[in-house]
Coordinates of C-alpha atoms and ligand atoms in Angstrom, one line a residue:
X1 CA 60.9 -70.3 -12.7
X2 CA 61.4 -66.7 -13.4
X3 CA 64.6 -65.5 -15.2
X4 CA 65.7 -61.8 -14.3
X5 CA 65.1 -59.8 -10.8
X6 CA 64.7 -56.4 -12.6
X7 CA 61.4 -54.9 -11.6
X8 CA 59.2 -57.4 -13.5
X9 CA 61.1 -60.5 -11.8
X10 CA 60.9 -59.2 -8.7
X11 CA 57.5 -57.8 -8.8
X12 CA 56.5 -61.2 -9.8
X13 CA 58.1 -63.0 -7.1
X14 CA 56.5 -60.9 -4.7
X15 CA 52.8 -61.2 -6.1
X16 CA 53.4 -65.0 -6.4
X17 CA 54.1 -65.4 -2.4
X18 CA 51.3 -62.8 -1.8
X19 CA 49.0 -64.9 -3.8
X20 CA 50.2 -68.3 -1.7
X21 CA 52.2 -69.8 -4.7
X22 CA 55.8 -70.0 -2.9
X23 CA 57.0 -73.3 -5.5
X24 CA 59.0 -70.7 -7.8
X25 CA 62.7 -69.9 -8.1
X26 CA 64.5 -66.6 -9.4
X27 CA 67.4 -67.0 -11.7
X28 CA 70.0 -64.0 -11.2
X29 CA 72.6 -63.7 -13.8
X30 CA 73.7 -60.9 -11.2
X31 CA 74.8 -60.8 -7.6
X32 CA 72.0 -58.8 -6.3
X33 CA 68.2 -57.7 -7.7
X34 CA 67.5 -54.2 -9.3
X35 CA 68.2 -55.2 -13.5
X36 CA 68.8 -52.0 -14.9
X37 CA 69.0 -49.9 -11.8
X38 CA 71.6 -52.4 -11.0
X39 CA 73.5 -52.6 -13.8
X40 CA 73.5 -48.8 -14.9
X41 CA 75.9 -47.0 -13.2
X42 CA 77.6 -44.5 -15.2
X43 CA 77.7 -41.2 -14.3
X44 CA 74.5 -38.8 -14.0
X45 CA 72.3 -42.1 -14.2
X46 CA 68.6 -41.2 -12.8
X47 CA 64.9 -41.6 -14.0
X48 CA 63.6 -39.3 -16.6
X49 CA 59.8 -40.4 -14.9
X50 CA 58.7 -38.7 -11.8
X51 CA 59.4 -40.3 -8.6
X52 CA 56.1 -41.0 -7.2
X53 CA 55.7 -42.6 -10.0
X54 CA 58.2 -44.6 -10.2
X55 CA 57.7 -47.1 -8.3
X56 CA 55.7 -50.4 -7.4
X57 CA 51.8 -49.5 -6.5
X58 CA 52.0 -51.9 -3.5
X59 CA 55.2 -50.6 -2.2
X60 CA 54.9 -46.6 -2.6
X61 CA 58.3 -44.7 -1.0
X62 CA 57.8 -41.4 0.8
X63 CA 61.7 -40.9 1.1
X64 CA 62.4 -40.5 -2.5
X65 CA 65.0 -37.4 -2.4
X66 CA 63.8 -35.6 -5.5
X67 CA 61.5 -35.2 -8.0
X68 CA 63.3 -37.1 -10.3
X69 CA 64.9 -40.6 -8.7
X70 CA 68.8 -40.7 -9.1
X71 CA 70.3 -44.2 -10.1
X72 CA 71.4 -45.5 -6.7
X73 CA 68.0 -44.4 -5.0
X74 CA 66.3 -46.4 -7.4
X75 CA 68.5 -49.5 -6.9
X76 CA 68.8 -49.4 -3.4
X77 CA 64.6 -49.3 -2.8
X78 CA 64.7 -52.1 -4.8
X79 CA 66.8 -54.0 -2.6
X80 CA 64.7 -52.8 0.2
X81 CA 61.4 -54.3 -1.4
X82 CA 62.9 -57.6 -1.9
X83 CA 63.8 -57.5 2.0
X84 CA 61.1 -56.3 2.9
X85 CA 58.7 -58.9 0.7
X86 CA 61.2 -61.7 2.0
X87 CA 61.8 -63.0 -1.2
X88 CA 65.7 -63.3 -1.3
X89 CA 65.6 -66.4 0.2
X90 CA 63.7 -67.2 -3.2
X91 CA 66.9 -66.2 -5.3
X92 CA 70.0 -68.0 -7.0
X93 CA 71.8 -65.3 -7.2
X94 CA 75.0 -65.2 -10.1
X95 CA 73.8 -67.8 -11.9
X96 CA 72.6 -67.2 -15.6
X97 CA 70.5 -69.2 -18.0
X98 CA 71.9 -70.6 -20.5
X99 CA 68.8 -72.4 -22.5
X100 CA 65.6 -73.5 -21.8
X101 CA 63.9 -76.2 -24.0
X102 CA 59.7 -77.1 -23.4
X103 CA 59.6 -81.5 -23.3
X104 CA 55.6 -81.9 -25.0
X105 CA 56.0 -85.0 -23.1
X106 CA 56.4 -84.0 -19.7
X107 CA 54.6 -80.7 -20.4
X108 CA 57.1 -78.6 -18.4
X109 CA 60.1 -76.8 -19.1
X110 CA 63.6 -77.8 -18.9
X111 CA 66.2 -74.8 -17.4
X112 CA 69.9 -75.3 -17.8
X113 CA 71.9 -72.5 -15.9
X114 CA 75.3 -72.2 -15.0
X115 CA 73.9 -73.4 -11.2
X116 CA 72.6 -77.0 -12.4
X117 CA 69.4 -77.7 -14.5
X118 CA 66.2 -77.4 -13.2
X119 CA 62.3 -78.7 -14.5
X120 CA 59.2 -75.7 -14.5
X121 CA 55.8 -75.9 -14.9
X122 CA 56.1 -72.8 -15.7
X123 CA 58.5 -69.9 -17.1
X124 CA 58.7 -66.1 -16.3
X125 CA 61.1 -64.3 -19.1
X126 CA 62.2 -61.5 -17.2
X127 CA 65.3 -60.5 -18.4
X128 CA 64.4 -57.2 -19.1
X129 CA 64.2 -54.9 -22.4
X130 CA 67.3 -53.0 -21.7
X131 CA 69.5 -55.1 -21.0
X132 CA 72.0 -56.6 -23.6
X133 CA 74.4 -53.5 -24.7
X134 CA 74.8 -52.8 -28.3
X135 CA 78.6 -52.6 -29.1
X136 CA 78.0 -51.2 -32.2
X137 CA 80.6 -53.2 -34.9
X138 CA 82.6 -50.0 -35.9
X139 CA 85.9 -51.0 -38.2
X140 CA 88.9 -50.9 -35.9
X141 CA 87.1 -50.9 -32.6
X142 CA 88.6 -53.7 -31.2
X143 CA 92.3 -52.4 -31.9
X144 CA 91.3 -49.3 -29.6
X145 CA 94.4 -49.3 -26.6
X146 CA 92.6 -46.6 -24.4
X147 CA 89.7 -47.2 -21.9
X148 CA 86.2 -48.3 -23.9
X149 CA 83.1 -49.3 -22.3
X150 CA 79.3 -49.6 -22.6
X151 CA 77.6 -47.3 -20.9
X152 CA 75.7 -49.8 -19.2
X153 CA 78.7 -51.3 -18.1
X154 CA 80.6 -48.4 -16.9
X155 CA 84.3 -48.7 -15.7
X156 CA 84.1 -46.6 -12.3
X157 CA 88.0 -47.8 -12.8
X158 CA 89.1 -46.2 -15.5
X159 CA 89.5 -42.3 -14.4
X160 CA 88.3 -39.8 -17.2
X161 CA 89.1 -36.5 -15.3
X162 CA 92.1 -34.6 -17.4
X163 CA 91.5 -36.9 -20.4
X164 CA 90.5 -36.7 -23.8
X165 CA 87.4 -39.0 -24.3
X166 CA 84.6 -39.4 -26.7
X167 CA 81.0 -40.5 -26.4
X168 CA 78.9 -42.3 -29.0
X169 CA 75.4 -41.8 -29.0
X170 CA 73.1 -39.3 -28.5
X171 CA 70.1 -41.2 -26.5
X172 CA 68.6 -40.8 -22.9
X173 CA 72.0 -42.5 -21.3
X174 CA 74.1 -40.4 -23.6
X175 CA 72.0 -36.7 -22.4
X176 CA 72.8 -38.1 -18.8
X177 CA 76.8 -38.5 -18.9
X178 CA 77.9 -35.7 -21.1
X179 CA 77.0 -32.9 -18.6
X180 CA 78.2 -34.8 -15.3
X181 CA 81.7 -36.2 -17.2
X182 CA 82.0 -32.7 -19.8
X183 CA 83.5 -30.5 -16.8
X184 CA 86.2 -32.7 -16.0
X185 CA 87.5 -34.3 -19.1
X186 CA 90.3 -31.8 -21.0
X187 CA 88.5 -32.7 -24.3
X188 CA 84.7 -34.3 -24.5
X189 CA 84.0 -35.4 -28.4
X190 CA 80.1 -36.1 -28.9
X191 CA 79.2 -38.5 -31.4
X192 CA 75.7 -37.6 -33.2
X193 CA 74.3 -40.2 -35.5
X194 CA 70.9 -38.8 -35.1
X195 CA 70.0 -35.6 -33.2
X196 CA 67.0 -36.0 -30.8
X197 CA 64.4 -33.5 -29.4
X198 CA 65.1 -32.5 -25.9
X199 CA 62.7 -31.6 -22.9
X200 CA 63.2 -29.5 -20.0
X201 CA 62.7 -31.2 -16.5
X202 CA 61.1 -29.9 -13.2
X203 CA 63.7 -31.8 -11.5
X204 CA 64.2 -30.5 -7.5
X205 CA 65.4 -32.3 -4.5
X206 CA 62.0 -32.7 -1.9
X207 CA 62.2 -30.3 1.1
X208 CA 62.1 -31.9 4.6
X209 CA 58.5 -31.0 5.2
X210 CA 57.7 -32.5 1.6
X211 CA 58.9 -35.6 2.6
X212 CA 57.6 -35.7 5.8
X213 CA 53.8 -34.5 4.8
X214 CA 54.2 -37.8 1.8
X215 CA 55.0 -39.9 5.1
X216 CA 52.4 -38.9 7.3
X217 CA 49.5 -37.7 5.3
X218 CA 47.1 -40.0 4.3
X219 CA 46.7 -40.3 0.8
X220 CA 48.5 -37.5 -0.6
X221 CA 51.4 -39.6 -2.3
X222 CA 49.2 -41.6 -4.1
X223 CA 47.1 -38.3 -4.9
X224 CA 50.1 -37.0 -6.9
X225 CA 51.1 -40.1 -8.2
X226 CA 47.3 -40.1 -9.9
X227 CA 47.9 -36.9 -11.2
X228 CA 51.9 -37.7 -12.7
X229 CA 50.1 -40.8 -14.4
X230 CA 47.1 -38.7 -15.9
X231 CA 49.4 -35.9 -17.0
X232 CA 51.7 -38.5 -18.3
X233 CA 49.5 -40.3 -20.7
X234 CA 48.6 -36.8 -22.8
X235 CA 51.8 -37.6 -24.2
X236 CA 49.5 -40.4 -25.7
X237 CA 47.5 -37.6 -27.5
X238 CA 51.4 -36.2 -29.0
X239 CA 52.6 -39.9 -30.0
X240 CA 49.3 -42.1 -31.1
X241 CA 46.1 -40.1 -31.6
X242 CA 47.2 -36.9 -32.5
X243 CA 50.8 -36.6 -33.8
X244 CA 50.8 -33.1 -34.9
X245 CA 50.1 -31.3 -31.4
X246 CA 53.7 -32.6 -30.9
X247 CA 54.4 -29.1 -32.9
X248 CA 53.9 -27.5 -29.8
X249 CA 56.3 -29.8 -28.2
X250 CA 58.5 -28.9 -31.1
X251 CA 58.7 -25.0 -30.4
X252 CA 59.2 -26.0 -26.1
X253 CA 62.2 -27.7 -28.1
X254 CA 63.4 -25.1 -30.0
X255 CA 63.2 -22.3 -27.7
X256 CA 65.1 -24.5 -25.6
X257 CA 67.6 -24.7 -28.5
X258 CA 67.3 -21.1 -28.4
X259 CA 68.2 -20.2 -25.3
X260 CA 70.8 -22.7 -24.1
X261 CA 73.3 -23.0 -27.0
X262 CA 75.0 -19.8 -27.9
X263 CA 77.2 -21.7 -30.7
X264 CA 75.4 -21.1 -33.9
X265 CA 77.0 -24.0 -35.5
X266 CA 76.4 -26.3 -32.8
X267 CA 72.7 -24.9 -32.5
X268 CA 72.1 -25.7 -36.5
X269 CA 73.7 -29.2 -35.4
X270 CA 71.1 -30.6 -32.8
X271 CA 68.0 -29.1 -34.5
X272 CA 65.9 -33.0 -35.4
X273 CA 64.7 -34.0 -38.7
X274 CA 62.3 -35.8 -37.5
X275 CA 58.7 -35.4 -35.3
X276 CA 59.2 -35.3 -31.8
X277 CA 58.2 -38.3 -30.4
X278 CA 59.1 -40.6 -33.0
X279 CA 62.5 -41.3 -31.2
X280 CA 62.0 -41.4 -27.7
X281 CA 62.4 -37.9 -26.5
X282 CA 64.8 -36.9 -24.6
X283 CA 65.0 -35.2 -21.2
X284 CA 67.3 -32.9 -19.5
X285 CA 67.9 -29.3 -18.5
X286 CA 72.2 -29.4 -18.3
X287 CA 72.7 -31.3 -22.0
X288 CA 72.3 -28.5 -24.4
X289 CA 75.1 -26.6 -21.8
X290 CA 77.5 -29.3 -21.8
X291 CA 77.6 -29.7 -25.7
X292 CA 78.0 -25.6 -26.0
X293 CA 81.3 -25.8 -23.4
X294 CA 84.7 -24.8 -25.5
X295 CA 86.2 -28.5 -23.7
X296 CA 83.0 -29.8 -26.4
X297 CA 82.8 -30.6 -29.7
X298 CA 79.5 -32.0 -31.5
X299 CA 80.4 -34.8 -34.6
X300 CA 78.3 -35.1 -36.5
X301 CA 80.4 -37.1 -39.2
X302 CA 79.6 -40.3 -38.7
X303 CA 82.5 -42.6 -37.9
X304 CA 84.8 -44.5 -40.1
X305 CA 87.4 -46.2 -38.1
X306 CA 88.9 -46.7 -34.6
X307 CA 92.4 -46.5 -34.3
X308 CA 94.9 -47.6 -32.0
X309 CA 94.2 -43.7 -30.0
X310 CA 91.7 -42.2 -32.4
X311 CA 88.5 -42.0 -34.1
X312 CA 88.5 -41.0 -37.6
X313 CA 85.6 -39.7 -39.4
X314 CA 84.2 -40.1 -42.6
X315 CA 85.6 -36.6 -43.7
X316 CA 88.8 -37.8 -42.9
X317 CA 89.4 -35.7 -39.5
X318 CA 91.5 -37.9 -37.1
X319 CA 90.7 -37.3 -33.7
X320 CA 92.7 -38.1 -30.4
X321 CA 91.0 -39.6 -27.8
X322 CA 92.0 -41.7 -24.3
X323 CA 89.0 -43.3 -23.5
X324 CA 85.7 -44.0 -25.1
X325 CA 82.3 -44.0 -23.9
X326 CA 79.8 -46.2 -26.2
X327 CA 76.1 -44.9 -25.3
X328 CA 75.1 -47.1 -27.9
X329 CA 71.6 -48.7 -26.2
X330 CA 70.7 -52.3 -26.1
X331 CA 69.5 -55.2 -28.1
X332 CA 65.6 -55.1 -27.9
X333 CA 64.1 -57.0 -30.6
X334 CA 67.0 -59.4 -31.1
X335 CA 67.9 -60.0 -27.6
X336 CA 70.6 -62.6 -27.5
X337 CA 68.1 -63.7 -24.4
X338 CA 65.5 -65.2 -27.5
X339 CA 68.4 -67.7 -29.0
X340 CA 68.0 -69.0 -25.2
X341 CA 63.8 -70.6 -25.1
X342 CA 63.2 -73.2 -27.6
X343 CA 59.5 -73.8 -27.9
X344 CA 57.9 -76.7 -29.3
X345 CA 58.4 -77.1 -32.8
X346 CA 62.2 -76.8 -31.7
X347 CA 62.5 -73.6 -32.8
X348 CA 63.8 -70.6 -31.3
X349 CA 62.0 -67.4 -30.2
X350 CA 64.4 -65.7 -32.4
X351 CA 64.0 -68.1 -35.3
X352 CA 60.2 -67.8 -34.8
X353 CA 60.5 -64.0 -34.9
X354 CA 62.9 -64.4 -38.1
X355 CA 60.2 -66.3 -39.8
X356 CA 56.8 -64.4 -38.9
X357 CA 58.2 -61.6 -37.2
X358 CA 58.4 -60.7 -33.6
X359 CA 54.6 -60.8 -32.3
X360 CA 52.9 -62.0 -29.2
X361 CA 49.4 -62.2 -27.9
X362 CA 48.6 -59.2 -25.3
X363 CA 52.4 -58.7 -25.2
X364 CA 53.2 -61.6 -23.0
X365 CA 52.1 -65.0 -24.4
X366 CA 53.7 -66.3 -28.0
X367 CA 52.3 -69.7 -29.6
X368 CA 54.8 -72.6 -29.9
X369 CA 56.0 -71.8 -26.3
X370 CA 53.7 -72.9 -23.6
X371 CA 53.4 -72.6 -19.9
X372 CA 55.8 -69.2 -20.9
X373 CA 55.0 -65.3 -20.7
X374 CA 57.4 -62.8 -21.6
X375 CA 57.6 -59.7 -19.0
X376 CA 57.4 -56.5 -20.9
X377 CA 57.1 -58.5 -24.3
X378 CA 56.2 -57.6 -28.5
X379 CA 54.3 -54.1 -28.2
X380 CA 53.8 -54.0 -24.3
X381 CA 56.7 -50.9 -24.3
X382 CA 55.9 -47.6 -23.1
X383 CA 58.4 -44.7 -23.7
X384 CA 56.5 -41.8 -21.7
X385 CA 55.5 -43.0 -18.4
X386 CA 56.6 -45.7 -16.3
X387 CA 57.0 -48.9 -17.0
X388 CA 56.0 -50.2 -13.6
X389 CA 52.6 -49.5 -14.5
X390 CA 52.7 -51.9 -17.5
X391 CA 54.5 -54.5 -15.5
X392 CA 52.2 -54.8 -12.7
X393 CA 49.3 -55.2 -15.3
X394 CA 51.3 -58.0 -16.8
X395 CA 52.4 -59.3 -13.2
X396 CA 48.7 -59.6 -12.5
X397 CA 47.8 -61.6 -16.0
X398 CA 50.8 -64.1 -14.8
X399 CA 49.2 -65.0 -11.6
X400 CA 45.9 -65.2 -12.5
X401 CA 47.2 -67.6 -15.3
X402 CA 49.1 -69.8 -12.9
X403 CA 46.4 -69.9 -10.1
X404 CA 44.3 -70.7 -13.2
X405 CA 45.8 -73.3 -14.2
X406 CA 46.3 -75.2 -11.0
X407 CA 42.8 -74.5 -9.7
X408 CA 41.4 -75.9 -12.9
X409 CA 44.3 -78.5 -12.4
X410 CA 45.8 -77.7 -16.4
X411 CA 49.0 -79.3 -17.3
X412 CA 49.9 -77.1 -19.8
X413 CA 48.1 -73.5 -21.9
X414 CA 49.5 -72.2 -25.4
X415 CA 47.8 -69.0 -27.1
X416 CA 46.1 -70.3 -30.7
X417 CA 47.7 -68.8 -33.1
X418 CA 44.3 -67.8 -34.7
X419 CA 43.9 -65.1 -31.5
X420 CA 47.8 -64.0 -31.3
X421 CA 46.8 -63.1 -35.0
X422 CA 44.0 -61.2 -34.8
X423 CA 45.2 -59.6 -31.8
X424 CA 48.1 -58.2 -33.7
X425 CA 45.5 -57.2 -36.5
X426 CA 43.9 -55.0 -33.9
X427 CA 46.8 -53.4 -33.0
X428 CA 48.3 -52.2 -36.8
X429 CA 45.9 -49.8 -37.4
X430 CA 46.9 -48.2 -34.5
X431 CA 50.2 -48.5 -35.0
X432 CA 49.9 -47.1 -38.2
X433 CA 49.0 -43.9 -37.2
X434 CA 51.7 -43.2 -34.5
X435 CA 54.2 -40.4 -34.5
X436 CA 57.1 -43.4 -33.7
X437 CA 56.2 -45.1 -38.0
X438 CA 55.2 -41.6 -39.2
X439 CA 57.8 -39.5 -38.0
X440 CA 60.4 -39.8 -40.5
X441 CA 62.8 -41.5 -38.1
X442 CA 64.1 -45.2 -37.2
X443 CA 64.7 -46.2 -33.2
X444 CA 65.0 -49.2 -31.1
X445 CA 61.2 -49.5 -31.5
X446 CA 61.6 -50.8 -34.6
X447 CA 62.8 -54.5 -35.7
X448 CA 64.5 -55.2 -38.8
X449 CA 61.3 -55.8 -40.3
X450 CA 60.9 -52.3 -39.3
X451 CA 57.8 -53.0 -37.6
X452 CA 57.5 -51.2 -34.4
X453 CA 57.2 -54.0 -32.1
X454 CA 58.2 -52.5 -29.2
X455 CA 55.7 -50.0 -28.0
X456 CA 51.6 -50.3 -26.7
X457 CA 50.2 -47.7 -29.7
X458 CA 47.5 -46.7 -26.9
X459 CA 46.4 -45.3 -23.4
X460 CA 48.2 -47.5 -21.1
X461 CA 44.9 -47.8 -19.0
X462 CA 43.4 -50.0 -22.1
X463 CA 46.5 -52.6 -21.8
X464 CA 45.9 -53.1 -17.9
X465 CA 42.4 -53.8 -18.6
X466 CA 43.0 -56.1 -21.5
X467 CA 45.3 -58.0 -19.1
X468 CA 43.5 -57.9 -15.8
X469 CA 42.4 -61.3 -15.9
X470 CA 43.9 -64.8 -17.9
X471 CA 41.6 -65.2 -21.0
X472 CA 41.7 -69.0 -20.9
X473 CA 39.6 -69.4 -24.2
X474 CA 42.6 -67.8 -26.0
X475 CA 44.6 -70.6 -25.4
X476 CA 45.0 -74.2 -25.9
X477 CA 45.2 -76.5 -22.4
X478 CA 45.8 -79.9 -21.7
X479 CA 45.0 -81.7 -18.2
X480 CA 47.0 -82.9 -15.7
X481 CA 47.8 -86.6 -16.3
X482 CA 46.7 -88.1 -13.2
Ligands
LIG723 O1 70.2 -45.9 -26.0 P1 69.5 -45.3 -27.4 P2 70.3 -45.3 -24.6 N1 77.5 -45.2 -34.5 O2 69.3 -46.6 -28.2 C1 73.7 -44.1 -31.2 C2 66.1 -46.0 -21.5 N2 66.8 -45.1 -20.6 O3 71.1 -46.2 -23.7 O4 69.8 -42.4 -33.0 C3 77.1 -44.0 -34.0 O5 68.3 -44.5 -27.0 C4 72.2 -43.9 -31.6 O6 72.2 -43.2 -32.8 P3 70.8 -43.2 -33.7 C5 65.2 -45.3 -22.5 O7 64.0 -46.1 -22.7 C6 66.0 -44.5 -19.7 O8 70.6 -43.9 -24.6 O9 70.4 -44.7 -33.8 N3 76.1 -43.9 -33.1 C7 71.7 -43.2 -30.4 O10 72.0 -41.8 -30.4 C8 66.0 -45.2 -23.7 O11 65.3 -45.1 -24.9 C9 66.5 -43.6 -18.9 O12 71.2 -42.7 -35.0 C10 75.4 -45.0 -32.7 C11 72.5 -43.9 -29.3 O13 73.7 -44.4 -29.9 C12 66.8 -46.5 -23.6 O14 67.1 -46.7 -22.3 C13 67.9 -43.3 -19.0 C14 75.7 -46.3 -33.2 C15 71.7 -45.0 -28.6 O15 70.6 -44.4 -28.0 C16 68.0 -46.6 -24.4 O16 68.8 -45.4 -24.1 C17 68.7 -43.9 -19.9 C18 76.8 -46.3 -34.1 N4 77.2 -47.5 -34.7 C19 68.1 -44.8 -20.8 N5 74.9 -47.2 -32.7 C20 65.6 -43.0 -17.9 O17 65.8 -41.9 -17.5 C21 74.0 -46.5 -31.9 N6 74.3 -45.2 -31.9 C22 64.5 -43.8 -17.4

C-alpha cells in the first residue's frame, strides 16, 4: 500500500507495474494525484528548480513553457504521467489514512482509512514533506472576522484586490505571492520574523523553436538536464564542504539588495544575519520590488495579537487588515502523519522520534517498523536541486526491496538498529560542518532536538549510489510461513 500520490507515490506506483508487481493500492487523501503541485495554489506558485529538471527521468516533458515550471504546468504533467503510466485505475482517490498498526503475528500491516481497512505486506509512506501547514498559534488568531488562510490552502474565494491584507512569513511561498497579490491589494503588510538571502532567476518563457528542437532533437533535453544537475550540486560546495564561498553568494545578494530597493529603511530591513544557505535560499527577481512599493510595508515587529480586524505588534502598533495570508510552511519533523504508523513495540513514529530522535537508516527504513519505508524520509532532503532526483533513487531502493523479498520468498525485513546507528554516525560529521548548523540560523531543517534531520549533508550523486540496490544484510528477515 502506498499512502500519498505526490511525486514519490506516484513515481512508485509506476516503477512497481513497470517492474510486474501490480498487487499495490494508492491511498489519496485528495481527489486527484500531484501532492504539493496539487494542493499549492496560491498566487505566483512555480518551481524555483529548472524545468528540465524538474521532472521524472523516465518521463522527460519537451512542452514545459518556461525555464522555470509555473504551478499548474507542474500539476497538470503530473496528471498526464499517471494517465499515461495507467495507474489511476490503481487509486482510491479522497480517502485518507487514518492509522496503520504492524500485527508481528501476521507479519503485515493493518491500514484503516476513511474507505474501509485494508492488510499490506508492505507500506509506502508517501505523504510528502510539505504537506501539513503550520498555523502558527499566534494569541487571538482564531478571533480574526476577515478572510485567513494557509498559503497552501489558498481561498481563490476570498477576493483580495482593493483590500487591506497581510502576509506572515518570509519563505519561498511567501517571495512568490507578495509580488503577484502586492499590485492589487490597497495595503500589503509583510510579516518578517527572519529575513532570508534572495537570488536572482534566469526565468524566460521557451521560444517556439526551443521547444520544438527539445521535441525532436535527440538527446538535447536530457543534455541540458545533465548540465542543470551538475551546475546545481556546486551549491553543495556553498552549503556542506565549503560554507564560506557562500560569501560570494552573499555580495550577488547584496548587490541585489542594492539595486532593487530604493527605501533605505526597508533595504537595512531585509539584509540576513545569518550565512546564506543556512535557511534555504530564496529565489526571485520581482520580491525585493514588491516590498519597496508605497502600497508595502515590511514588519519587522514580531506579532503580539490578532484582533477581531487587526494585527498588533509587539511595539504596540495596531494595524488594520481584511484578510490574512499565513505563509507560515509546514510540519516536517513532527508531521501529524507520524502519530498515524505504529510499529512494533506499539509505539509511534513520533513517540520513537521523541525518545531517540528522528533518525532512519539511508533515509527510508526505521527499526521497530517493518515491511515500511518512508519516501523522502530523516536526512534524505535536498534544498538546491530537485527532489525528483532523490525520490527516484529511493523509488529504486523500494522495489528492489520488494522484488527482494518475494523472490527470496521473506515474510517480513526490519533495519538492526546496530546499522541505522552507525549509519547516522557517518552522517554527523558531515552534518556538523554544513552551512544549515553553522550558520547562525534555525529553519524547518531542524527538529526540536535541533538536529538537522532533514537534509542529505552531501553530493546527491553519493545518496543514489548508497541506495541503488536493497542491502538485505542491514536488516533483520523472517520467511514466509508456508
Ligand atoms: O515555508 P518556510 P514556505 N510568526 O518554512 C515564518 C518549499 N517551497 O511555505 O524564518 C511569524 O520556508 C517563518 O519565519 P522564520 C521549499 O522547500 C518550494 O515559504 O521561521 N512568522 C518563515 O519566514 C521551502 O523551503 C517552492 O523566522 C512565522 C515563513 O513563515 C518550503 O517549501 C516554493 C511564524 C515560513 O517559511 C517551505 O516554504 C514554495 C510565526 N509564528 C515553497 N511561523 C519552489 O519553488 C512561521 N513564520 C520549489
Amino acid at each position: 500500500m502506498i499512502i500519498g500520490s505526490g511525486l514519490s507515490g506516484l513515481g512508485t506506483a509506476i516503477r512497481l507495474s513497470q517492474r510486474g508487481v501490480t498487487d499495490y493500492l494508492v491511498v489519496e487523501r485528495g481527489a486527484d494525484v500531484g501532492g504539493t503541485w496539487r494542493d499549492n495554489t496560491y498566487p505566483g506558485a512555480g518551481c524555483d528548480v529548472p524545468s528540465h529538471l524538474y521532472s521524472y527521468s523516465f518521463a522527460l516533458n519537451p512542452h514545459w513553457s518556461r525555464s522555470f515550471s509555473p504551478q499548474a504546468e507542474i500539476e497538470q504533467y503530473l496528471r498526464q504521467v499517471a494517465d499515461r503510466y495507467g495507474v489511476r485505475d490503481k487509486h482510491l482517490f479522497d480517502t485518507t489514512m487514518t492509522a496503520a498498526r504492524w500485527i508481528d503475528a501476521d507479519g503485515r500491516w493493518e491500514v484503516d482509512t476513511s474507505n474501509g481497512a485494508f492488510t499490506a505486506d508492505f507500506v509506502v509512506s508517501a505523504a510528502g514533506v510539505l504537506a501539513e501547514p503550520n498555523v502558527p498559534d499566534i494569541k487571538g488568531i482564531s478571533s480574526f472576522e476577515g478572510e485567513i488562510f494557509h498559503s497552501a490552502r489558498w481561498n481563490h474565494d476570498a477576493s483580495l484586490a482593493g483590500r487591506k491584507v497581510a502576509v506572515i512569513g518570509t519563505g519561498s511561498s511567501a517571495v512568490q505571492i507578495v509580488p503577484s497579490i502586492a499590485p492589487q491589494v490597497e495595503r500589503l503588510d509583510v510579516y518578517q520574523r527572519t529575513a532570508t538571502w534572495v537570488m536572482p532567476q534566469l526565468n524566460r518563457p521557451y521560444l517556439a523553436p526551443e521547444r520544438f528542437a527539445f521535441q525532436h532533437v535527440p538527446g538535447l533535453q536530457r543534455m541540458i538536464r545533465a548540465l542543470i544537475y551538475i551546475a546545481r550540486e556546486a551549491f553543495v560546495v556553498t552549503q556542506v564542504k565549503l560554507p564560506w564561498t557562500g560569501l560570494l553568494l552573499e555580495t550577488v545578494g547584496r548587490v541585489k539588495m542594492w539595486l532593487e530597493i530604493r527605501d533605505p529603511e526597508k533595504r537595512r530591513k531585509v539584509l540576513p544575519k545569518h550565512r546564506i544557505g543556512c535557511k534555504r535560499m530564496l529565489v526571485s527577481n520581482k520580491f525585493y520590488g514588491a516590498l519597496d512599493r508605497d502600497n508595502v510595508d515590511l514588519v519587522t515587529d514580531g506579532i503580539a495579537e490578532v484582533r477581531a480586524r487587526s494585527i498588533v505588534t509587539e511595539d504596540g502598533t495596531e494595524r488594520e487588515v481584511d484578510a490574512i495570508v499565513l505563509a507560515t510552511g509546514f510540519h516536517v519533523a513532527d508531521s501529524p502523519t507520524f502519530n498515524l504508523y505504529t510499529g512494533r513495540d506499539g509505539r509511534t513514529v513520533s513517540e520513537a522520534a521523541d525518545a531517540e530522535g528522528y533518525q532512519m537508516y539511508k533515509g527510508t527504513t526505521v527499526a521497530n517498523f517493518p515491511n515500511m519505508f518512508f519516501m523522502l524520509g530523516a536526512n534524505s532532503g535536498l534544498n538546491y536541486t530537485s527532489l525528483i532526483y532523490i525520490i527516484e533513487s529511493q523509488i529504486n531502493y523500494v522495489v528492489d526491496a520488494v522484488t527482494t523479498m518475494r523472490q527470496r520468498n521473506l515474510q517480513s525485513f526490519e533495519v538492526k538498529l546496530d546499522a541505522q546507528h552507525e549509519y547516522n554516525r557517518g552522517l554527523a560529521p558531515k552534518m556538523a560542518r554544513t552551512v544549515w548548523v553553522t550558520g547562525g540560523c534555525t529553519s524547518w531543517f531542524l527538529d526540536k532536538h535541533g538536529n538537522n534531520s532533514a537534509l542529505w549533508p552531501d553530493f546527491s550523486f553519493r545518496y543514489r549510489k548508497l541506495v541503488r540496490a536493497f542491502d538485505i544484510e542491514a536488516y533483520e528477515t523472517t520467511a514466509k510461513t508456508p
